[in-house]
């Protein structure tokens, strides 16, 4: 299943964890790439949530991420909060971040306005990431019901649609997921869904026991 992470530079296993290495750089165009890059594309107008785009001062810089994700994910007896920084990895190798702009600070209008044409942006250190729906994956590369990646606890992340319909918040638990069959897991599995309302990707902690993300 992890072979779906086409943006990985390597995927291995030590029997306990799947070890995924990525550069974290998106395979889509962005105004945050250096202007000399073939992936640079100017952008203005409307971004996520119909905000008027306002570029932040940062630029995309290649990283050396190592994600360690449990081979056999299961529900945790005690659910840990998601950290600031990477909480998972998308199929193009870009990290997922949680719903906060800072410690216990929800995404502000200022933060969200800086999302580029595919609804991601870089931090001060150049780490590009998605807090919300990765538009390139859901609306260009794949679909709104596709497998989009995995959180650090090993449970998959899917788009905002399921079985041809938008996923309702009422069908998701406190961790922003539920158990159901998917194309990749026909026997059913717990999985998260990206939606357009807070917490966007993950709720009040990981459903399972998380591995680690380092660089």
Coordinates of C-alpha atoms in Angstrom, one line a residue:
X1 CA 0.0 0.0 0.0
X2 CA 2.8 2.4 0.7
X3 CA 4.0 2.2 -2.9
X4 CA 1.2 4.7 -3.5
X5 CA 3.6 7.3 -2.0
X6 CA 5.1 8.1 -5.4
X7 CA 7.0 11.1 -4.0
X8 CA 9.2 9.0 -1.8
X9 CA 12.9 8.7 -2.4
X10 CA 12.9 5.3 -0.6
X11 CA 10.5 3.0 1.2
X12 CA 11.9 0.3 3.4
X13 CA 10.8 -1.7 6.5
X14 CA 12.5 -3.0 9.6
X15 CA 9.5 -5.2 10.4
X16 CA 8.1 -2.8 13.0
X17 CA 8.0 0.4 11.0
X18 CA 7.7 1.4 7.3
X19 CA 10.5 3.9 6.8
X20 CA 9.7 6.5 4.2
X21 CA 12.2 9.1 3.0
X22 CA 11.2 12.2 1.0
X23 CA 12.5 15.6 0.1
X24 CA 9.1 17.2 0.9
X25 CA 9.1 19.2 -2.3
X26 CA 5.8 19.2 -4.2
X27 CA 5.6 17.9 -7.8
X28 CA 3.2 20.7 -8.7
X29 CA 3.9 24.3 -9.6
X30 CA 4.0 26.9 -6.9
X31 CA 4.8 30.6 -6.5
X32 CA 7.0 29.6 -3.6
X33 CA 9.6 27.9 -5.8
X34 CA 12.5 30.0 -6.9
X35 CA 11.7 32.0 -10.0
X36 CA 14.5 30.1 -11.8
X37 CA 12.8 26.7 -11.1
X38 CA 10.8 25.0 -13.9
X39 CA 8.1 24.5 -11.2
X40 CA 7.8 28.2 -10.5
X41 CA 4.4 29.7 -11.4
X42 CA 3.2 33.1 -10.6
X43 CA -0.1 33.3 -8.7
X44 CA -2.6 35.9 -7.7
X45 CA -6.3 36.0 -7.0
X46 CA -8.3 33.5 -4.8
X47 CA -6.9 30.7 -2.8
X48 CA -8.4 28.2 -0.3
X49 CA -11.7 29.2 1.3
X50 CA -12.0 32.1 -1.2
X51 CA -9.3 34.2 0.5
X52 CA -7.4 36.7 -1.5
X53 CA -3.9 35.3 -1.8
X54 CA -1.1 37.0 0.1
X55 CA 2.4 35.5 -0.4
X56 CA 4.4 34.8 2.7
X57 CA 8.2 35.6 2.6
X58 CA 9.4 32.0 2.5
X59 CA 10.6 29.8 -0.3
X60 CA 10.5 26.0 -0.9
X61 CA 13.7 24.3 0.2
X62 CA 14.4 20.6 -0.3
X63 CA 14.5 18.7 3.0
X64 CA 15.6 15.2 4.2
X65 CA 12.6 13.7 5.9
X66 CA 12.4 10.3 7.4
X67 CA 8.9 9.1 8.4
X68 CA 8.7 6.0 10.6
X69 CA 5.1 4.6 10.4
X70 CA 3.9 1.4 12.2
X71 CA 3.6 -1.6 9.9
X72 CA 0.5 -2.8 11.8
X73 CA -1.5 0.2 12.9
X74 CA -4.1 -0.2 15.7
X75 CA -6.2 2.0 17.9
X76 CA -4.2 3.5 20.8
X77 CA -5.4 3.0 24.4
X78 CA -4.4 6.6 25.0
X79 CA -4.7 9.1 22.1
X80 CA -1.8 11.5 21.8
X81 CA -2.2 15.0 20.4
X82 CA -0.8 15.8 17.0
X83 CA 2.4 17.9 17.1
X84 CA 3.3 21.0 15.3
X85 CA 5.3 20.1 12.2
X86 CA 4.7 16.9 10.2
X87 CA 1.8 14.6 11.3
X88 CA 2.0 12.4 8.2
X89 CA 3.0 12.2 4.6
X90 CA 1.1 12.7 1.4
X91 CA 1.5 10.5 -1.6
X92 CA 3.6 13.1 -3.3
X93 CA 6.0 13.2 -0.4
X94 CA 4.8 16.5 1.1
X95 CA 4.1 16.5 4.8
X96 CA 0.7 17.0 6.3
X97 CA 0.4 19.5 9.2
X98 CA -2.4 19.8 11.7
X99 CA -5.0 22.6 12.0
X100 CA -2.8 24.9 14.0
X101 CA -0.7 27.9 12.9
X102 CA 1.2 27.8 16.2
X103 CA 0.7 26.2 19.7
X104 CA -3.0 26.0 20.2
X105 CA -3.5 28.8 17.6
X106 CA -6.1 27.8 14.9
X107 CA -5.3 28.6 11.3
X108 CA -5.8 32.3 11.0
X109 CA -7.0 34.2 8.0
X110 CA -3.5 35.5 7.6
X111 CA -2.0 32.0 7.6
X112 CA -4.6 30.6 5.2
X113 CA -4.3 33.6 2.8
X114 CA -0.7 32.4 2.1
X115 CA -1.7 29.0 0.7
X116 CA -0.6 28.8 -2.9
X117 CA -2.6 27.7 -5.9
X118 CA -2.6 24.1 -4.7
X119 CA -3.3 25.1 -1.0
X120 CA 0.1 24.5 0.5
X121 CA 2.9 26.8 1.7
X122 CA 6.4 26.8 3.1
X123 CA 7.4 27.5 6.7
X124 CA 10.4 29.8 7.5
X125 CA 12.8 26.9 7.1
X126 CA 11.4 26.2 3.6
X127 CA 9.4 23.1 4.7
X128 CA 6.5 23.0 2.3
X129 CA 3.3 21.4 3.7
X130 CA -0.4 21.0 3.6
X131 CA -2.7 22.0 6.5
X132 CA -5.9 21.5 4.4
X133 CA -7.0 19.6 1.3
X134 CA -4.1 19.1 -1.1
X135 CA -5.8 20.5 -4.1
X136 CA -3.3 19.2 -6.7
X137 CA -3.8 15.6 -5.5
X138 CA -7.6 15.8 -5.1
X139 CA -8.4 17.9 -8.2
X140 CA -5.6 17.3 -10.7
X141 CA -3.4 14.2 -10.1
X142 CA -5.9 11.9 -8.4
X143 CA -9.5 12.5 -7.2
X144 CA -11.5 13.8 -4.3
X145 CA -12.1 10.2 -3.1
X146 CA -8.5 9.0 -3.5
X147 CA -6.0 7.8 -1.0
X148 CA -3.9 10.9 -0.2
X149 CA -1.3 9.6 2.2
X150 CA -0.8 8.3 5.8
X151 CA -0.6 9.8 9.2
X152 CA 2.2 8.9 11.5
X153 CA 0.1 6.3 13.2
X154 CA -0.2 4.3 10.0
X155 CA -3.8 5.0 9.2
X156 CA -4.6 6.2 5.7
X157 CA -5.9 9.7 4.7
X158 CA -8.6 10.0 2.0
X159 CA -10.1 12.9 0.2
X160 CA -13.3 14.8 1.0
X161 CA -15.6 12.3 -0.9
X162 CA -16.5 8.7 -0.3
X163 CA -18.7 6.5 -2.6
X164 CA -19.4 9.5 -4.8
X165 CA -20.6 11.8 -2.1
X166 CA -19.1 14.5 0.2
X167 CA -18.1 13.2 3.6
X168 CA -20.2 14.7 6.3
X169 CA -18.5 15.9 9.5
X170 CA -21.2 14.0 11.5
X171 CA -19.9 10.7 10.1
X172 CA -16.4 11.3 11.5
X173 CA -15.2 10.9 15.1
X174 CA -13.1 13.1 17.3
X175 CA -10.0 12.2 15.4
X176 CA -11.6 13.1 12.0
X177 CA -12.0 9.5 10.8
X178 CA -14.2 6.4 10.7
X179 CA -14.0 2.8 9.8
X180 CA -15.3 1.7 6.3
X181 CA -14.2 -0.2 3.2
X182 CA -12.1 1.7 0.7
X183 CA -10.7 0.8 -2.7
X184 CA -7.4 -0.1 -1.2
X185 CA -8.9 -1.8 1.9
X186 CA -12.0 -3.7 0.7
X187 CA -12.3 -5.4 4.1
X188 CA -12.5 -2.0 5.9
X189 CA -10.0 0.0 7.8
X190 CA -10.0 3.1 10.0
X191 CA -9.1 6.1 8.0
X192 CA -9.1 9.9 8.1
X193 CA -10.8 12.2 5.7
X194 CA -9.8 15.7 4.5
X195 CA -12.7 18.1 4.8
X196 CA -13.1 21.9 4.4
X197 CA -13.8 22.6 8.0
X198 CA -11.6 22.6 11.1
X199 CA -9.7 20.3 11.8
X200 CA -9.4 19.7 8.1
X201 CA -7.2 16.6 8.3
X202 CA -7.0 15.3 11.9
X203 CA -9.0 16.1 15.0
X204 CA -8.1 15.9 18.7
X205 CA -5.1 13.5 18.3
X206 CA -4.0 10.4 16.6
X207 CA -6.4 7.4 16.4
X208 CA -3.4 5.1 16.6
X209 CA 0.0 5.2 18.2
X210 CA 2.2 7.5 16.1
X211 CA 5.7 6.8 14.8
X212 CA 8.0 9.6 14.1
X213 CA 9.0 12.2 11.5
X214 CA 12.5 13.6 11.5
X215 CA 15.0 15.4 9.2

